[in-house]
PDB file of C-alpha atoms in Angstrom:
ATOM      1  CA  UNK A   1      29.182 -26.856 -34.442  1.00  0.00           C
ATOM      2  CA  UNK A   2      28.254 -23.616 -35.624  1.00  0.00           C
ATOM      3  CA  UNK A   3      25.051 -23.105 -34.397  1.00  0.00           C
ATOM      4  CA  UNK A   4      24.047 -19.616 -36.806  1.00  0.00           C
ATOM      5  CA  UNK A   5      25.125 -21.860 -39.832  1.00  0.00           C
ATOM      6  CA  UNK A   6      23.185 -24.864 -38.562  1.00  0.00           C
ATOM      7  CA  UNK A   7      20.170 -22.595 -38.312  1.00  0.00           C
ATOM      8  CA  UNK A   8      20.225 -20.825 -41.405  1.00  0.00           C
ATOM      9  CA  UNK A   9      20.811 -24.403 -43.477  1.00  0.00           C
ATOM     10  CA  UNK A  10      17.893 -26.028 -41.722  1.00  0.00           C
ATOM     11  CA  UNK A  11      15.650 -23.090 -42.772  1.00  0.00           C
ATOM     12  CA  UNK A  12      17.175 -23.112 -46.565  1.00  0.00           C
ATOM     13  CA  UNK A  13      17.196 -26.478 -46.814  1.00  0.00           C
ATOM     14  CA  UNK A  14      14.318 -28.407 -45.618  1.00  0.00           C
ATOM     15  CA  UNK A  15      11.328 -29.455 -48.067  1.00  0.00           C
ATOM     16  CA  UNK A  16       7.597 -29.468 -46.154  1.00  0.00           C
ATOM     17  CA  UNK A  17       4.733 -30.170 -47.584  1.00  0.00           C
ATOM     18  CA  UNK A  18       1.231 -30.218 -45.697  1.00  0.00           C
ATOM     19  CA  UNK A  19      -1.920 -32.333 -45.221  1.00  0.00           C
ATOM     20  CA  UNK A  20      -4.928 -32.314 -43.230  1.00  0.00           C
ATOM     21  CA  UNK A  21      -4.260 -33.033 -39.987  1.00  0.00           C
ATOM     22  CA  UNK A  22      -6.653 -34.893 -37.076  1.00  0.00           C
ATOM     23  CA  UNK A  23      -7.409 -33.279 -33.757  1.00  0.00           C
ATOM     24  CA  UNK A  24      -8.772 -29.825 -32.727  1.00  0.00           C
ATOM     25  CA  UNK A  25     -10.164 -27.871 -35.177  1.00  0.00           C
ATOM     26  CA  UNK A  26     -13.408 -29.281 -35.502  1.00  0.00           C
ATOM     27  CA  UNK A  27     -14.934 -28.862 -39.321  1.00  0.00           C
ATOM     28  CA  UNK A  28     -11.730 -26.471 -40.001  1.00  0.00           C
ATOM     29  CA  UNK A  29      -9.465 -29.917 -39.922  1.00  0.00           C
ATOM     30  CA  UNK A  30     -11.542 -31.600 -42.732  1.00  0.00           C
ATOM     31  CA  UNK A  31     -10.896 -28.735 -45.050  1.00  0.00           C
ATOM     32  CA  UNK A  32      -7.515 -26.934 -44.143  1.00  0.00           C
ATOM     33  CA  UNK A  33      -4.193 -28.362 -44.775  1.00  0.00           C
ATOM     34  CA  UNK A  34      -2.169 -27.730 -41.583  1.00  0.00           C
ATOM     35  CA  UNK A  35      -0.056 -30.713 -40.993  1.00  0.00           C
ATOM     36  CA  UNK A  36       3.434 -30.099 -41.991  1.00  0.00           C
ATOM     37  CA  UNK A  37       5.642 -32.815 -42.967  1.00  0.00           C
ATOM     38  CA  UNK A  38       8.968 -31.443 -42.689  1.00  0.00           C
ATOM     39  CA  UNK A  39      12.073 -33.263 -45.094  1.00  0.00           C
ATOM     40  CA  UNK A  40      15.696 -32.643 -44.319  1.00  0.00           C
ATOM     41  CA  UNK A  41      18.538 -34.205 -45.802  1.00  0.00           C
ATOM     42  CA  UNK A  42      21.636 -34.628 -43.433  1.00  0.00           C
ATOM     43  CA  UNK A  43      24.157 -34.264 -46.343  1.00  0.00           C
ATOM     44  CA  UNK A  44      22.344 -30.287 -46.762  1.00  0.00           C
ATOM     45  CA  UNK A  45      23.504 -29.254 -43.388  1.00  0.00           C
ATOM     46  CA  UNK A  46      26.167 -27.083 -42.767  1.00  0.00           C
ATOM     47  CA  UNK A  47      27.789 -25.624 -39.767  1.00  0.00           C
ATOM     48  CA  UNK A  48      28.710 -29.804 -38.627  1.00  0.00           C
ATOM     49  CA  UNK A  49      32.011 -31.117 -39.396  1.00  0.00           C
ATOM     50  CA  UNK A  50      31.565 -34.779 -41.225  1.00  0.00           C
ATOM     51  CA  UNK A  51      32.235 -36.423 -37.591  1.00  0.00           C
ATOM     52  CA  UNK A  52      29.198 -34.865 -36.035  1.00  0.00           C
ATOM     53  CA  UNK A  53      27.156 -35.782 -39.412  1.00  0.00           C
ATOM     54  CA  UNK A  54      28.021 -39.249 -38.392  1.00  0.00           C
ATOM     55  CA  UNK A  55      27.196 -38.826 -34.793  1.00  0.00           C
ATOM     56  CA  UNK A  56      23.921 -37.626 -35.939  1.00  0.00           C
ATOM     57  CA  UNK A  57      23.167 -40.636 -37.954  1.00  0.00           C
ATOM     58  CA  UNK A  58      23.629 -42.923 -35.155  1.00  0.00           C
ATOM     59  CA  UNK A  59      21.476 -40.457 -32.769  1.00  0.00           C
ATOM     60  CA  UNK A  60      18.986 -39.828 -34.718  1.00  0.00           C
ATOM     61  CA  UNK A  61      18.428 -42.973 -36.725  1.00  0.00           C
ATOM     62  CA  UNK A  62      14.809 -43.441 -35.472  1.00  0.00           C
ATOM     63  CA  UNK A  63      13.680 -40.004 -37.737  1.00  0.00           C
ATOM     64  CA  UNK A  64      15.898 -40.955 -40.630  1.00  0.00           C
ATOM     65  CA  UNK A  65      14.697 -42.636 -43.934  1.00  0.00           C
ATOM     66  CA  UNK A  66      16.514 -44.807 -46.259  1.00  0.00           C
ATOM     67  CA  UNK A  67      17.116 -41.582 -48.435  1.00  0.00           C
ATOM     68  CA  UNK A  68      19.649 -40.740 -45.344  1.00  0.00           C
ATOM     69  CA  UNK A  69      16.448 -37.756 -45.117  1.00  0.00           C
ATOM     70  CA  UNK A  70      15.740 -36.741 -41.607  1.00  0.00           C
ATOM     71  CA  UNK A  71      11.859 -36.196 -40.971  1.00  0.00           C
ATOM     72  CA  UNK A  72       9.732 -34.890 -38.853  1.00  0.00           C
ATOM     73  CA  UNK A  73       5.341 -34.493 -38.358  1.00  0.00           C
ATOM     74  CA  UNK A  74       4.107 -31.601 -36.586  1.00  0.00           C
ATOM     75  CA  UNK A  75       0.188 -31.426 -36.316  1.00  0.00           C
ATOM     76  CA  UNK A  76      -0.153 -29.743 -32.882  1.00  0.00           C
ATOM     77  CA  UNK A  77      -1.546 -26.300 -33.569  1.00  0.00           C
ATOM     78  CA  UNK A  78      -4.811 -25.271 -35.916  1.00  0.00           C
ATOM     79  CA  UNK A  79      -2.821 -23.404 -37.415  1.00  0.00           C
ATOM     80  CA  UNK A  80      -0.332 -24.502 -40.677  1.00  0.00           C
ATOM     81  CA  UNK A  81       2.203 -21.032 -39.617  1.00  0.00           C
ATOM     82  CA  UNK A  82       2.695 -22.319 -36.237  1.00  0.00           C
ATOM     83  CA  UNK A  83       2.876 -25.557 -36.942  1.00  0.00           C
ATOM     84  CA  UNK A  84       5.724 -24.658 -39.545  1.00  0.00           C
ATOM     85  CA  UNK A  85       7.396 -23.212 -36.626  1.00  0.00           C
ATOM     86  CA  UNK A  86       7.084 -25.603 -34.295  1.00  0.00           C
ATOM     87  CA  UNK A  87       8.670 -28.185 -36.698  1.00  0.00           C
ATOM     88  CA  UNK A  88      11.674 -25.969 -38.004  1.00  0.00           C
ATOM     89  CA  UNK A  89      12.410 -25.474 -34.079  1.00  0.00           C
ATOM     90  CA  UNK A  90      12.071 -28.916 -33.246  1.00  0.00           C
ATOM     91  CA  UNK A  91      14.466 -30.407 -35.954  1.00  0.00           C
ATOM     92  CA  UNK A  92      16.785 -28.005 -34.646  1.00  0.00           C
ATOM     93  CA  UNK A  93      16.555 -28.815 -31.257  1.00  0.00           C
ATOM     94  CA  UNK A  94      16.921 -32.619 -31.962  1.00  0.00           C
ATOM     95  CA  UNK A  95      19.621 -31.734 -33.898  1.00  0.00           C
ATOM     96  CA  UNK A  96      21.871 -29.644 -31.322  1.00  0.00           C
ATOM     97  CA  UNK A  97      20.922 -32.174 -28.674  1.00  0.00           C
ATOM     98  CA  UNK A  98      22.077 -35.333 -31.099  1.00  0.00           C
ATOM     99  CA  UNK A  99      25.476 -33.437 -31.171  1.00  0.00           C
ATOM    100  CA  UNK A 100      25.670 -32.456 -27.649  1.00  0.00           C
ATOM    101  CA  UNK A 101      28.627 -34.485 -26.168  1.00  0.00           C
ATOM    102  CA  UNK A 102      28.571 -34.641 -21.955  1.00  0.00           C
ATOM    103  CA  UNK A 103      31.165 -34.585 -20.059  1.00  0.00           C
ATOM    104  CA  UNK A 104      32.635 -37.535 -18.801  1.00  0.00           C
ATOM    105  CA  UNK A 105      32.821 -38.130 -14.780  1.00  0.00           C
ATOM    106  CA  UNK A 106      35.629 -38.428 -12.954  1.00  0.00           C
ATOM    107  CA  UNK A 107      34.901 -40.870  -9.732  1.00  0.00           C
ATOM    108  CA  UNK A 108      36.174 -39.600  -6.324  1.00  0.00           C
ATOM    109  CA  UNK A 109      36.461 -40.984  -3.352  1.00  0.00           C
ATOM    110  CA  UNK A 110      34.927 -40.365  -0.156  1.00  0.00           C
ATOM    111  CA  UNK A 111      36.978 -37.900   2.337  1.00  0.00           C
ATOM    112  CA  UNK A 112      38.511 -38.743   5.713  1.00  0.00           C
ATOM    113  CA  UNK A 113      36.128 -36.358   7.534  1.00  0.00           C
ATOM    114  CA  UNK A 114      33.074 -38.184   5.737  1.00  0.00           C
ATOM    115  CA  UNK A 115      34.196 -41.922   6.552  1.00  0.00           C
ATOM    116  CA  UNK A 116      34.900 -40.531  10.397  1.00  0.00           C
ATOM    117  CA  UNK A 117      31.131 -39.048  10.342  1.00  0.00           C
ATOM    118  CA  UNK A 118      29.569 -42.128   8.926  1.00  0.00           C
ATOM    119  CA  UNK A 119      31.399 -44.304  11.364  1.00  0.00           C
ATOM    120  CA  UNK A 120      30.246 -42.158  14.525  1.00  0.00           C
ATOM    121  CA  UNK A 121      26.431 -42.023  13.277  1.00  0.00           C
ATOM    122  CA  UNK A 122      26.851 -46.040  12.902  1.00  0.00           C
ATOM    123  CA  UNK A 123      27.960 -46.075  16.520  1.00  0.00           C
ATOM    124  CA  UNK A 124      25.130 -43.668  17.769  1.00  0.00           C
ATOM    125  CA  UNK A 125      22.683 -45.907  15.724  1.00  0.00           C
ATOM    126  CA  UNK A 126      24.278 -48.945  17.642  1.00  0.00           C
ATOM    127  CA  UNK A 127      24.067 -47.882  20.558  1.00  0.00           C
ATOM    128  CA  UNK A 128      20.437 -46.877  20.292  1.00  0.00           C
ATOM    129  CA  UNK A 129      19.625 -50.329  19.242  1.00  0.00           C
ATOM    130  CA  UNK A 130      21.690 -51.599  21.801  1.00  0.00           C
ATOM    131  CA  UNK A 131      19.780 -49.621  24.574  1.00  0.00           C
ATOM    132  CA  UNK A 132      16.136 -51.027  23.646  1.00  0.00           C
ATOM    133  CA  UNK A 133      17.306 -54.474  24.333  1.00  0.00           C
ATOM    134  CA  UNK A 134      15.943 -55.987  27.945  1.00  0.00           C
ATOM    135  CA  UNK A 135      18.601 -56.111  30.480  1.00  0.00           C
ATOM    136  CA  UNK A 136      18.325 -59.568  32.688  1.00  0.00           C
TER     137      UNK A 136
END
């Protein structure tokens, strides 16, 4: 994944359009539109080999439409700039994450010098227990 190419194709490519939005703003929300409604086709990115396009489908199949479009509201600021910004950095973000692959854990087992150290504090811990009890 090329992450420069990724950026510059999300930028070039995505379609928003804006609406008025609820929440702060007070009388400024009824007449400003500063929702954006951001529209991103997965076929228009570039920088992904056809693989991660795939992997991105599956991840990210709760923001995609049946136009294989991904989409995304942002109505968090007053302001239609930020909220512009907010949304083009949030697709991407979504995006690098969907395609983010961890790594895979190898299991170990414990050492010598940790079994001997558990057994002793066992046998401190028994003895304790042992030395509370009432002797006859």
């Amino acid at each position: 994944m090329d992450k420069s190419k990724l950026h510059e194709s999300i930028l070039n490519n995505s379609q928003m359009t804006f609406a008025r939005s609820g929440g702060n703003g007070g009388q400024n929300v009824n007449k400003v539109n500063t929702k954006v409604h951001l529209v991103l086709p997965v076929t228009a990115i570039d920088g992904i080999t056809e693989e991660e396009r795939g992997r991105l489908r599956e991840k990210l199949s709760s923001i995609l439409n049946k136009d294989d479009c991904l989409f995304l509201d942002v109505d968090d600021e007053r302001y239609q700039e930020r909220n512009r910004e907010i949304a083009l950095a949030r697709l991407e973000n979504r995006i690098v994450q969907a395609l983010f692959i961890p790594k895979k854990r190898k299991p170990t087992k414990p050492t010598k010098a940790s079994k001997e150290r558990k057994l002793k504090l066992k046998k401190i811990r028994s003895e304790v227990k042992k030395n509370r009890s009432k002797i006859w």
